[in-house]
Amino acid sequence: MLRVAWSKAYNHPLPEKHRFPMMKYELLPEQLIYEGTIKEGQLFIPGRLKTEQILRTHDANYWRRLSSLNLSSAEVRKTGFPHSEVLIEREVNIAAGTVECCQHALKHGVSFNIAGGTHHAFTDRGEGFCLLNDMAIAASDLLANSLASKILMIDLDVHQGNGTAQIFTGNKQVFTLSMHGARNYPARKEQSSLDIGLADGTDDKLYLKLLEANLKSILDDFQPDFAFYQAGVDVLATDKLGRLALSQSGCKERDRLVLQLCKERALPVVVTMGGGYSEKITDIVEAHANTFRLAQDIYF
């Protein structure tokens, strides 16, 4: 059974006209349940995350200042969200969801977090709507508990996973793949294990060709025993911030390729939703929903 992390806290209230589409965290589970892709009982509310789990990834001083709302105004602006105790609790809740998803993925092969993929959070700072790096926290938890020894981060958000790259720099147990817009945010890129920078306007055909060749090569060479998949849908041609030209069907084929390869290689994978900024929120929800539909078809 596909288990999915979700909490009402994921849909956090933001100022009017804020560009982050927070409503998708409410609409997506509603759509999946309505169409029968999942049942309500497949959703689970994340439990508590221990401070020690956060501190395996994040600097103690950063966590102390973040959790006590003592970041500077410049640091807060860089994250893109107004800070509050409720927001910080939301971020911890999302990271806890990704950590718990790992147990379900080890048992069933795959698990999803309706939020997560907060790949712009660094060891000592947040930016780009990311305060805590949920995938890095979960990966570090797996390694610390000897539940995995070689982890592959598959980051297909249109923006480079710069925080994830920085966190795992020099860590031979984690391979960070980031396939992103070369001229998109962030202006200053970090160095992932493998960065694939795409030209503006990259279409389905080229995108899928590059992804398949590189992902198969990494799987053959690195031989991971666990994977995280950041399935951002800001690669769509309709995305306001993306600059790429993938269609809905192309984005779906991207997800099929990743999930099918993980399934064929018996590679447990946790999937997080990442970004998506299309003008119509229905485009965002549909692209995310496709990822869930495929997981049900491929695994169950």
PDB file of C-alpha atoms in Angstrom:
ATOM      1  CA  MET A   1       0.000   0.000   0.000  1.00  0.00           C
ATOM      2  CA  LEU A   2       1.272   3.472  -0.899  1.00  0.00           C
ATOM      3  CA  ARG A   3       1.693   5.481   2.302  1.00  0.00           C
ATOM      4  CA  VAL A   4       1.610   9.257   2.036  1.00  0.00           C
ATOM      5  CA  ALA A   5       2.735  11.838   4.598  1.00  0.00           C
ATOM      6  CA  TRP A   6       0.331  14.746   4.961  1.00  0.00           C
ATOM      7  CA  SER A   7      -0.867  17.185   7.580  1.00  0.00           C
ATOM      8  CA  LYS A   8      -3.322  20.077   7.531  1.00  0.00           C
ATOM      9  CA  ALA A   9      -0.379  22.168   8.725  1.00  0.00           C
ATOM     10  CA  TYR A  10       1.216  21.820   5.267  1.00  0.00           C
ATOM     11  CA  ASN A  11      -1.212  24.427   3.896  1.00  0.00           C
ATOM     12  CA  HIS A  12       0.171  27.381   5.827  1.00  0.00           C
ATOM     13  CA  PRO A  13      -1.578  30.778   5.537  1.00  0.00           C
ATOM     14  CA  LEU A  14       0.432  33.369   3.611  1.00  0.00           C
ATOM     15  CA  PRO A  15      -0.093  37.054   2.810  1.00  0.00           C
ATOM     16  CA  GLU A  16      -2.513  37.775  -0.034  1.00  0.00           C
ATOM     17  CA  LYS A  17      -0.944  37.517  -3.526  1.00  0.00           C
ATOM     18  CA  HIS A  18       2.096  35.632  -2.223  1.00  0.00           C
ATOM     19  CA  ARG A  19       3.594  33.755  -5.171  1.00  0.00           C
ATOM     20  CA  PHE A  20       3.982  30.403  -3.407  1.00  0.00           C
ATOM     21  CA  PRO A  21       0.958  28.169  -4.238  1.00  0.00           C
ATOM     22  CA  MET A  22       0.394  26.857  -0.720  1.00  0.00           C
ATOM     23  CA  MET A  23      -3.156  25.760  -1.575  1.00  0.00           C
ATOM     24  CA  LYS A  24      -1.805  22.798  -3.563  1.00  0.00           C
ATOM     25  CA  TYR A  25      -1.143  20.962  -0.305  1.00  0.00           C
ATOM     26  CA  GLU A  26      -4.882  20.932   0.348  1.00  0.00           C
ATOM     27  CA  LEU A  27      -6.076  20.406  -3.232  1.00  0.00           C
ATOM     28  CA  LEU A  28      -3.707  17.545  -4.085  1.00  0.00           C
ATOM     29  CA  PRO A  29      -4.828  15.046  -1.406  1.00  0.00           C
ATOM     30  CA  GLU A  30      -8.451  15.997  -2.084  1.00  0.00           C
ATOM     31  CA  GLN A  31      -7.998  15.228  -5.784  1.00  0.00           C
ATOM     32  CA  LEU A  32      -6.185  11.936  -5.169  1.00  0.00           C
ATOM     33  CA  ILE A  33      -8.888  10.722  -2.794  1.00  0.00           C
ATOM     34  CA  TYR A  34     -11.745  11.962  -5.017  1.00  0.00           C
ATOM     35  CA  GLU A  35     -10.463  10.093  -8.071  1.00  0.00           C
ATOM     36  CA  GLY A  36      -9.632   6.955  -6.079  1.00  0.00           C
ATOM     37  CA  THR A  37      -5.870   7.030  -6.594  1.00  0.00           C
ATOM     38  CA  ILE A  38      -5.469   6.759  -2.825  1.00  0.00           C
ATOM     39  CA  LYS A  39      -7.828   6.220   0.099  1.00  0.00           C
ATOM     40  CA  GLU A  40      -7.888   8.552   3.073  1.00  0.00           C
ATOM     41  CA  GLY A  41      -6.446   5.775   5.257  1.00  0.00           C
ATOM     42  CA  GLN A  42      -3.240   5.812   3.205  1.00  0.00           C
ATOM     43  CA  LEU A  43      -2.430   9.293   4.510  1.00  0.00           C
ATOM     44  CA  PHE A  44      -0.481   9.510   7.758  1.00  0.00           C
ATOM     45  CA  ILE A  45       0.200  12.521   9.938  1.00  0.00           C
ATOM     46  CA  PRO A  46       3.916  12.833  10.722  1.00  0.00           C
ATOM     47  CA  GLY A  47       5.023  12.464  14.316  1.00  0.00           C
ATOM     48  CA  ARG A  48       7.624  14.484  16.180  1.00  0.00           C
ATOM     49  CA  LEU A  49      11.143  15.035  14.888  1.00  0.00           C
ATOM     50  CA  LYS A  50      13.914  14.887  17.457  1.00  0.00           C
ATOM     51  CA  THR A  51      16.355  17.760  17.729  1.00  0.00           C
ATOM     52  CA  GLU A  52      19.247  15.347  17.255  1.00  0.00           C
ATOM     53  CA  GLN A  53      17.800  14.358  13.867  1.00  0.00           C
ATOM     54  CA  ILE A  54      17.783  17.992  12.759  1.00  0.00           C
ATOM     55  CA  LEU A  55      21.308  18.582  14.064  1.00  0.00           C
ATOM     56  CA  ARG A  56      22.761  15.738  12.001  1.00  0.00           C
ATOM     57  CA  THR A  57      22.150  18.038   9.033  1.00  0.00           C
ATOM     58  CA  HIS A  58      21.798  21.592  10.287  1.00  0.00           C
ATOM     59  CA  ASP A  59      24.149  23.803  12.267  1.00  0.00           C
ATOM     60  CA  ALA A  60      23.151  24.062  15.943  1.00  0.00           C
ATOM     61  CA  ASN A  61      23.381  27.851  15.960  1.00  0.00           C
ATOM     62  CA  TYR A  62      21.173  28.108  12.871  1.00  0.00           C
ATOM     63  CA  TRP A  63      18.574  25.786  14.353  1.00  0.00           C
ATOM     64  CA  ARG A  64      18.592  27.669  17.653  1.00  0.00           C
ATOM     65  CA  ARG A  65      18.061  31.026  15.940  1.00  0.00           C
ATOM     66  CA  LEU A  66      15.472  29.634  13.516  1.00  0.00           C
ATOM     67  CA  SER A  67      13.413  27.872  16.178  1.00  0.00           C
ATOM     68  CA  SER A  68      13.480  30.911  18.488  1.00  0.00           C
ATOM     69  CA  LEU A  69      12.577  33.303  15.629  1.00  0.00           C
ATOM     70  CA  ASN A  70      15.882  35.144  15.929  1.00  0.00           C
ATOM     71  CA  LEU A  71      17.011  35.204  12.311  1.00  0.00           C
ATOM     72  CA  SER A  72      17.836  38.611  10.871  1.00  0.00           C
ATOM     73  CA  SER A  73      15.294  40.314   8.619  1.00  0.00           C
ATOM     74  CA  ALA A  74      17.622  39.682   5.664  1.00  0.00           C
ATOM     75  CA  GLU A  75      17.780  35.958   6.472  1.00  0.00           C
ATOM     76  CA  VAL A  76      13.994  35.814   6.749  1.00  0.00           C
ATOM     77  CA  ARG A  77      13.545  37.606   3.410  1.00  0.00           C
ATOM     78  CA  LYS A  78      15.856  35.118   1.743  1.00  0.00           C
ATOM     79  CA  THR A  79      13.564  32.243   2.726  1.00  0.00           C
ATOM     80  CA  GLY A  80      10.583  33.943   1.077  1.00  0.00           C
ATOM     81  CA  PHE A  81       8.176  33.298   3.965  1.00  0.00           C
ATOM     82  CA  PRO A  82       7.150  35.474   6.947  1.00  0.00           C
ATOM     83  CA  HIS A  83       8.414  33.569   9.982  1.00  0.00           C
ATOM     84  CA  SER A  84       6.300  32.480  12.932  1.00  0.00           C
ATOM     85  CA  GLU A  85       6.205  29.634  15.422  1.00  0.00           C
ATOM     86  CA  VAL A  86       3.509  27.979  13.316  1.00  0.00           C
ATOM     87  CA  LEU A  87       5.641  28.161  10.165  1.00  0.00           C
ATOM     88  CA  ILE A  88       8.661  26.616  11.914  1.00  0.00           C
ATOM     89  CA  GLU A  89       6.465  23.836  13.286  1.00  0.00           C
ATOM     90  CA  ARG A  90       5.223  23.238   9.728  1.00  0.00           C
ATOM     91  CA  GLU A  91       8.784  22.864   8.445  1.00  0.00           C
ATOM     92  CA  VAL A  92       9.656  20.407  11.216  1.00  0.00           C
ATOM     93  CA  ASN A  93       6.437  18.516  10.472  1.00  0.00           C
ATOM     94  CA  ILE A  94       7.332  18.190   6.786  1.00  0.00           C
ATOM     95  CA  ALA A  95      10.829  16.915   7.597  1.00  0.00           C
ATOM     96  CA  ALA A  96       9.339  14.397  10.035  1.00  0.00           C
ATOM     97  CA  GLY A  97       7.075  13.206   7.243  1.00  0.00           C
ATOM     98  CA  THR A  98      10.007  12.531   4.941  1.00  0.00           C
ATOM     99  CA  VAL A  99      11.870  10.696   7.710  1.00  0.00           C
ATOM    100  CA  GLU A 100       8.832   8.477   8.364  1.00  0.00           C
ATOM    101  CA  CYS A 101       8.344   7.891   4.641  1.00  0.00           C
ATOM    102  CA  CYS A 102      11.704   6.090   4.655  1.00  0.00           C
ATOM    103  CA  GLN A 103      10.293   3.290   6.799  1.00  0.00           C
ATOM    104  CA  HIS A 104       7.354   2.828   4.439  1.00  0.00           C
ATOM    105  CA  ALA A 105       9.646   2.873   1.406  1.00  0.00           C
ATOM    106  CA  LEU A 106      11.854   0.196   2.951  1.00  0.00           C
ATOM    107  CA  LYS A 107       8.753  -1.943   3.443  1.00  0.00           C
ATOM    108  CA  HIS A 108       6.774  -1.217   0.252  1.00  0.00           C
ATOM    109  CA  GLY A 109       9.419   0.099  -2.163  1.00  0.00           C
ATOM    110  CA  VAL A 110       8.026   3.639  -2.375  1.00  0.00           C
ATOM    111  CA  SER A 111       6.458   6.313  -0.196  1.00  0.00           C
ATOM    112  CA  PHE A 112       5.401   9.926  -0.779  1.00  0.00           C
ATOM    113  CA  ASN A 113       5.388  13.179   1.124  1.00  0.00           C
ATOM    114  CA  ILE A 114       2.717  15.570  -0.194  1.00  0.00           C
ATOM    115  CA  ALA A 115       5.136  18.400   0.647  1.00  0.00           C
ATOM    116  CA  GLY A 116       8.921  18.366   1.069  1.00  0.00           C
ATOM    117  CA  GLY A 117      11.786  18.551  -1.347  1.00  0.00           C
ATOM    118  CA  THR A 118      13.134  21.616   0.449  1.00  0.00           C
ATOM    119  CA  HIS A 119      16.456  21.476  -1.375  1.00  0.00           C
ATOM    120  CA  HIS A 120      17.465  25.144  -0.972  1.00  0.00           C
ATOM    121  CA  ALA A 121      18.028  24.766   2.773  1.00  0.00           C
ATOM    122  CA  PHE A 122      21.746  24.700   3.593  1.00  0.00           C
ATOM    123  CA  THR A 123      23.527  23.494   6.698  1.00  0.00           C
ATOM    124  CA  ASP A 124      23.421  26.988   8.204  1.00  0.00           C
ATOM    125  CA  ARG A 125      20.720  28.917   6.354  1.00  0.00           C
ATOM    126  CA  GLY A 126      17.490  28.759   4.420  1.00  0.00           C
ATOM    127  CA  GLU A 127      16.442  30.300   1.141  1.00  0.00           C
ATOM    128  CA  GLY A 128      13.974  29.887  -1.710  1.00  0.00           C
ATOM    129  CA  PHE A 129      10.960  28.729   0.394  1.00  0.00           C
ATOM    130  CA  CYS A 130      13.152  26.165   2.202  1.00  0.00           C
ATOM    131  CA  LEU A 131      14.063  26.406   5.901  1.00  0.00           C
ATOM    132  CA  LEU A 132      15.029  22.812   6.777  1.00  0.00           C
ATOM    133  CA  ASN A 133      16.275  20.297   4.218  1.00  0.00           C
ATOM    134  CA  ASP A 134      13.857  17.415   4.732  1.00  0.00           C
ATOM    135  CA  MET A 135      15.561  15.017   2.304  1.00  0.00           C
ATOM    136  CA  ALA A 136      18.988  15.629   3.820  1.00  0.00           C
ATOM    137  CA  ILE A 137      17.605  15.147   7.342  1.00  0.00           C
ATOM    138  CA  ALA A 138      15.987  11.858   6.283  1.00  0.00           C
ATOM    139  CA  ALA A 139      19.089  10.653   4.412  1.00  0.00           C
ATOM    140  CA  SER A 140      21.305  11.424   7.391  1.00  0.00           C
ATOM    141  CA  ASP A 141      18.883   9.570   9.643  1.00  0.00           C
ATOM    142  CA  LEU A 142      19.066   6.485   7.409  1.00  0.00           C
ATOM    143  CA  LEU A 143      22.858   6.543   7.423  1.00  0.00           C
ATOM    144  CA  ALA A 144      23.084   7.108  11.180  1.00  0.00           C
ATOM    145  CA  ASN A 145      20.842   4.109  11.823  1.00  0.00           C
ATOM    146  CA  SER A 146      22.573   1.864   9.246  1.00  0.00           C
ATOM    147  CA  LEU A 147      19.347   1.544   7.244  1.00  0.00           C
ATOM    148  CA  ALA A 148      21.157   2.559   4.060  1.00  0.00           C
ATOM    149  CA  SER A 149      24.798   2.864   3.066  1.00  0.00           C
ATOM    150  CA  LYS A 150      24.665   4.561  -0.357  1.00  0.00           C
ATOM    151  CA  ILE A 151      21.949   7.099  -1.057  1.00  0.00           C
ATOM    152  CA  LEU A 152      21.046   8.705  -4.378  1.00  0.00           C
ATOM    153  CA  MET A 153      19.408  12.134  -4.420  1.00  0.00           C
ATOM    154  CA  ILE A 154      17.497  12.523  -7.709  1.00  0.00           C
ATOM    155  CA  ASP A 155      16.607  16.215  -7.903  1.00  0.00           C
ATOM    156  CA  LEU A 156      14.559  17.121 -10.979  1.00  0.00           C
ATOM    157  CA  ASP A 157      13.152  20.433  -9.793  1.00  0.00           C
ATOM    158  CA  VAL A 158      13.888  23.181 -12.331  1.00  0.00           C
ATOM    159  CA  HIS A 159      16.054  24.938  -9.733  1.00  0.00           C
ATOM    160  CA  GLN A 160      19.364  23.448  -8.663  1.00  0.00           C
ATOM    161  CA  GLY A 161      19.340  21.584  -5.350  1.00  0.00           C
ATOM    162  CA  ASN A 162      22.032  23.871  -4.015  1.00  0.00           C
ATOM    163  CA  GLY A 163      21.396  23.255  -0.323  1.00  0.00           C
ATOM    164  CA  THR A 164      21.461  19.490  -0.744  1.00  0.00           C
ATOM    165  CA  ALA A 165      24.676  19.724  -2.767  1.00  0.00           C
ATOM    166  CA  GLN A 166      26.356  21.812  -0.047  1.00  0.00           C
ATOM    167  CA  ILE A 167      25.210  19.577   2.801  1.00  0.00           C
ATOM    168  CA  PHE A 168      26.645  16.429   1.217  1.00  0.00           C
ATOM    169  CA  THR A 169      29.815  17.874  -0.279  1.00  0.00           C
ATOM    170  CA  GLY A 170      32.574  15.314   0.280  1.00  0.00           C
ATOM    171  CA  ASN A 171      30.187  12.645   1.576  1.00  0.00           C
ATOM    172  CA  LYS A 172      30.956   9.511  -0.423  1.00  0.00           C
ATOM    173  CA  GLN A 173      27.798   7.779   0.808  1.00  0.00           C
ATOM    174  CA  VAL A 174      25.488  10.271  -0.911  1.00  0.00           C
ATOM    175  CA  PHE A 175      25.350  10.989  -4.636  1.00  0.00           C
ATOM    176  CA  THR A 176      23.561  14.245  -5.508  1.00  0.00           C
ATOM    177  CA  LEU A 177      22.104  14.502  -9.015  1.00  0.00           C
ATOM    178  CA  SER A 178      20.584  17.848  -9.964  1.00  0.00           C
ATOM    179  CA  MET A 179      19.036  18.355 -13.409  1.00  0.00           C
ATOM    180  CA  HIS A 180      17.921  21.961 -13.628  1.00  0.00           C
ATOM    181  CA  GLY A 181      17.695  25.122 -15.680  1.00  0.00           C
ATOM    182  CA  ALA A 182      21.252  26.361 -16.250  1.00  0.00           C
ATOM    183  CA  ARG A 183      20.234  30.035 -16.252  1.00  0.00           C
ATOM    184  CA  ASN A 184      17.612  29.768 -13.529  1.00  0.00           C
ATOM    185  CA  TYR A 185      17.720  30.351  -9.765  1.00  0.00           C
ATOM    186  CA  PRO A 186      20.046  30.184  -7.931  1.00  0.00           C
ATOM    187  CA  ALA A 187      22.429  32.497  -9.764  1.00  0.00           C
ATOM    188  CA  ARG A 188      25.356  30.986  -7.873  1.00  0.00           C
ATOM    189  CA  LYS A 189      25.254  27.215  -8.171  1.00  0.00           C
ATOM    190  CA  GLU A 190      26.802  24.754  -5.757  1.00  0.00           C
ATOM    191  CA  GLN A 191      28.586  21.627  -7.004  1.00  0.00           C
ATOM    192  CA  SER A 192      26.487  18.465  -6.922  1.00  0.00           C
ATOM    193  CA  SER A 193      27.976  15.043  -7.601  1.00  0.00           C
ATOM    194  CA  LEU A 194      26.489  15.570 -11.061  1.00  0.00           C
ATOM    195  CA  ASP A 195      24.886  18.756 -12.333  1.00  0.00           C
ATOM    196  CA  ILE A 196      23.017  18.752 -15.632  1.00  0.00           C
ATOM    197  CA  GLY A 197      22.292  22.345 -16.610  1.00  0.00           C
ATOM    198  CA  LEU A 198      19.551  22.664 -19.219  1.00  0.00           C
ATOM    199  CA  ALA A 199      19.106  25.473 -21.728  1.00  0.00           C
ATOM    200  CA  ASP A 200      15.950  27.582 -21.616  1.00  0.00           C
ATOM    201  CA  GLY A 201      13.231  25.985 -23.706  1.00  0.00           C
ATOM    202  CA  THR A 202      14.447  22.390 -23.331  1.00  0.00           C
ATOM    203  CA  ASP A 203      11.617  20.130 -24.547  1.00  0.00           C
ATOM    204  CA  ASP A 204      10.328  16.672 -23.649  1.00  0.00           C
ATOM    205  CA  LYS A 205      12.481  14.724 -26.091  1.00  0.00           C
ATOM    206  CA  LEU A 206      15.858  16.152 -25.094  1.00  0.00           C
ATOM    207  CA  TYR A 207      14.995  16.228 -21.409  1.00  0.00           C
ATOM    208  CA  LEU A 208      13.983  12.569 -21.276  1.00  0.00           C
ATOM    209  CA  LYS A 209      16.967  11.469 -23.357  1.00  0.00           C
ATOM    210  CA  LEU A 210      19.424  13.204 -21.019  1.00  0.00           C
ATOM    211  CA  LEU A 211      17.680  11.967 -17.898  1.00  0.00           C
ATOM    212  CA  GLU A 212      17.536   8.331 -18.973  1.00  0.00           C
ATOM    213  CA  ALA A 213      21.185   8.144 -20.053  1.00  0.00           C
ATOM    214  CA  ASN A 214      22.542   9.855 -16.947  1.00  0.00           C
ATOM    215  CA  LEU A 215      20.304   8.169 -14.396  1.00  0.00           C
ATOM    216  CA  LYS A 216      21.041   4.683 -15.737  1.00  0.00           C
ATOM    217  CA  SER A 217      24.759   5.447 -15.677  1.00  0.00           C
ATOM    218  CA  ILE A 218      24.614   6.643 -12.052  1.00  0.00           C
ATOM    219  CA  LEU A 219      22.616   3.605 -10.957  1.00  0.00           C
ATOM    220  CA  ASP A 220      25.113   1.290 -12.623  1.00  0.00           C
ATOM    221  CA  ASP A 221      28.205   3.039 -11.264  1.00  0.00           C
ATOM    222  CA  PHE A 222      27.136   4.190  -7.794  1.00  0.00           C
ATOM    223  CA  GLN A 223      24.885   1.220  -6.929  1.00  0.00           C
ATOM    224  CA  PRO A 224      22.719   3.015  -4.323  1.00  0.00           C
ATOM    225  CA  ASP A 225      20.576   1.141  -1.842  1.00  0.00           C
ATOM    226  CA  PHE A 226      18.120   3.997  -1.209  1.00  0.00           C
ATOM    227  CA  ALA A 227      16.891   6.981  -3.234  1.00  0.00           C
ATOM    228  CA  PHE A 228      15.087  10.269  -2.743  1.00  0.00           C
ATOM    229  CA  TYR A 229      13.247  11.773  -5.693  1.00  0.00           C
ATOM    230  CA  GLN A 230      12.535  15.515  -5.692  1.00  0.00           C
ATOM    231  CA  ALA A 231       9.760  15.625  -8.310  1.00  0.00           C
ATOM    232  CA  GLY A 232       9.290  19.373  -8.774  1.00  0.00           C
ATOM    233  CA  VAL A 233       6.797  20.237 -11.516  1.00  0.00           C
ATOM    234  CA  ASP A 234       8.256  23.670 -12.270  1.00  0.00           C
ATOM    235  CA  VAL A 235       9.762  22.050 -15.384  1.00  0.00           C
ATOM    236  CA  LEU A 236       6.395  22.553 -17.107  1.00  0.00           C
ATOM    237  CA  ALA A 237       6.136  24.977 -20.027  1.00  0.00           C
ATOM    238  CA  THR A 238       3.271  26.657 -18.130  1.00  0.00           C
ATOM    239  CA  ASP A 239       5.477  27.453 -15.119  1.00  0.00           C
ATOM    240  CA  LYS A 240       6.025  31.147 -14.361  1.00  0.00           C
ATOM    241  CA  LEU A 241       9.530  30.553 -13.010  1.00  0.00           C
ATOM    242  CA  GLY A 242      10.701  27.508 -14.961  1.00  0.00           C
ATOM    243  CA  ARG A 243      11.860  28.535 -18.470  1.00  0.00           C
ATOM    244  CA  LEU A 244      11.775  24.924 -19.690  1.00  0.00           C
ATOM    245  CA  ALA A 245       9.194  23.552 -22.119  1.00  0.00           C
ATOM    246  CA  LEU A 246       7.983  20.210 -20.793  1.00  0.00           C
ATOM    247  CA  SER A 247       4.390  19.196 -21.456  1.00  0.00           C
ATOM    248  CA  GLN A 248       2.176  17.479 -18.906  1.00  0.00           C
ATOM    249  CA  SER A 249       2.809  14.182 -20.706  1.00  0.00           C
ATOM    250  CA  GLY A 250       6.565  14.833 -20.765  1.00  0.00           C
ATOM    251  CA  CYS A 251       6.596  15.517 -17.030  1.00  0.00           C
ATOM    252  CA  LYS A 252       4.616  12.316 -16.493  1.00  0.00           C
ATOM    253  CA  GLU A 253       7.103  10.323 -18.586  1.00  0.00           C
ATOM    254  CA  ARG A 254       9.920  11.796 -16.478  1.00  0.00           C
ATOM    255  CA  ASP A 255       8.247  10.408 -13.352  1.00  0.00           C
ATOM    256  CA  ARG A 256       7.570   7.076 -15.015  1.00  0.00           C
ATOM    257  CA  LEU A 257      11.233   6.753 -15.981  1.00  0.00           C
ATOM    258  CA  VAL A 258      12.478   7.444 -12.447  1.00  0.00           C
ATOM    259  CA  LEU A 259       9.946   5.241 -10.672  1.00  0.00           C
ATOM    260  CA  GLN A 260      10.284   2.385 -13.154  1.00  0.00           C
ATOM    261  CA  LEU A 261      14.072   2.328 -12.809  1.00  0.00           C
ATOM    262  CA  CYS A 262      13.812   2.338  -9.013  1.00  0.00           C
ATOM    263  CA  LYS A 263      11.254  -0.473  -9.113  1.00  0.00           C
ATOM    264  CA  GLU A 264      13.299  -2.585 -11.554  1.00  0.00           C
ATOM    265  CA  ARG A 265      16.372  -2.292  -9.333  1.00  0.00           C
ATOM    266  CA  ALA A 266      14.486  -2.894  -6.075  1.00  0.00           C
ATOM    267  CA  LEU A 267      15.660   0.537  -4.941  1.00  0.00           C
ATOM    268  CA  PRO A 268      13.456   1.992  -2.168  1.00  0.00           C
ATOM    269  CA  VAL A 269      12.505   5.566  -3.009  1.00  0.00           C
ATOM    270  CA  VAL A 270      10.907   8.431  -1.110  1.00  0.00           C
ATOM    271  CA  VAL A 271       9.227  10.982  -3.356  1.00  0.00           C
ATOM    272  CA  THR A 272       8.811  14.645  -2.378  1.00  0.00           C
ATOM    273  CA  MET A 273       6.816  17.170  -4.382  1.00  0.00           C
ATOM    274  CA  GLY A 274       9.178  20.110  -4.756  1.00  0.00           C
ATOM    275  CA  GLY A 275       8.221  23.263  -6.656  1.00  0.00           C
ATOM    276  CA  GLY A 276       5.577  24.263  -9.163  1.00  0.00           C
ATOM    277  CA  TYR A 277       4.483  27.791 -10.072  1.00  0.00           C
ATOM    278  CA  SER A 278       2.151  27.520 -13.060  1.00  0.00           C
ATOM    279  CA  GLU A 279      -0.411  30.319 -13.392  1.00  0.00           C
ATOM    280  CA  LYS A 280      -3.278  27.826 -13.079  1.00  0.00           C
ATOM    281  CA  ILE A 281      -3.063  25.799  -9.900  1.00  0.00           C
ATOM    282  CA  THR A 282      -4.912  23.008 -11.704  1.00  0.00           C
ATOM    283  CA  ASP A 283      -1.797  22.516 -13.881  1.00  0.00           C
ATOM    284  CA  ILE A 284       0.323  22.126 -10.745  1.00  0.00           C
ATOM    285  CA  VAL A 285      -2.067  19.693  -9.051  1.00  0.00           C
ATOM    286  CA  GLU A 286      -2.483  17.596 -12.202  1.00  0.00           C
ATOM    287  CA  ALA A 287       1.274  17.223 -12.680  1.00  0.00           C
ATOM    288  CA  HIS A 288       1.772  16.252  -9.028  1.00  0.00           C
ATOM    289  CA  ALA A 289      -1.194  13.863  -9.165  1.00  0.00           C
ATOM    290  CA  ASN A 290       0.365  12.104 -12.156  1.00  0.00           C
ATOM    291  CA  THR A 291       3.338  11.149  -9.987  1.00  0.00           C
ATOM    292  CA  PHE A 292       1.047   9.431  -7.477  1.00  0.00           C
ATOM    293  CA  ARG A 293      -0.960   7.706 -10.214  1.00  0.00           C
ATOM    294  CA  LEU A 294       2.209   6.287 -11.715  1.00  0.00           C
ATOM    295  CA  ALA A 295       3.436   5.006  -8.351  1.00  0.00           C
ATOM    296  CA  GLN A 296       0.173   3.140  -7.873  1.00  0.00           C
ATOM    297  CA  ASP A 297       0.401   1.652 -11.379  1.00  0.00           C
ATOM    298  CA  ILE A 298       4.061   0.672 -11.136  1.00  0.00           C
ATOM    299  CA  TYR A 299       4.252  -0.583  -7.541  1.00  0.00           C
ATOM    300  CA  PHE A 300       0.784  -1.742  -6.578  1.00  0.00           C
TER     301      PHE A 300
END
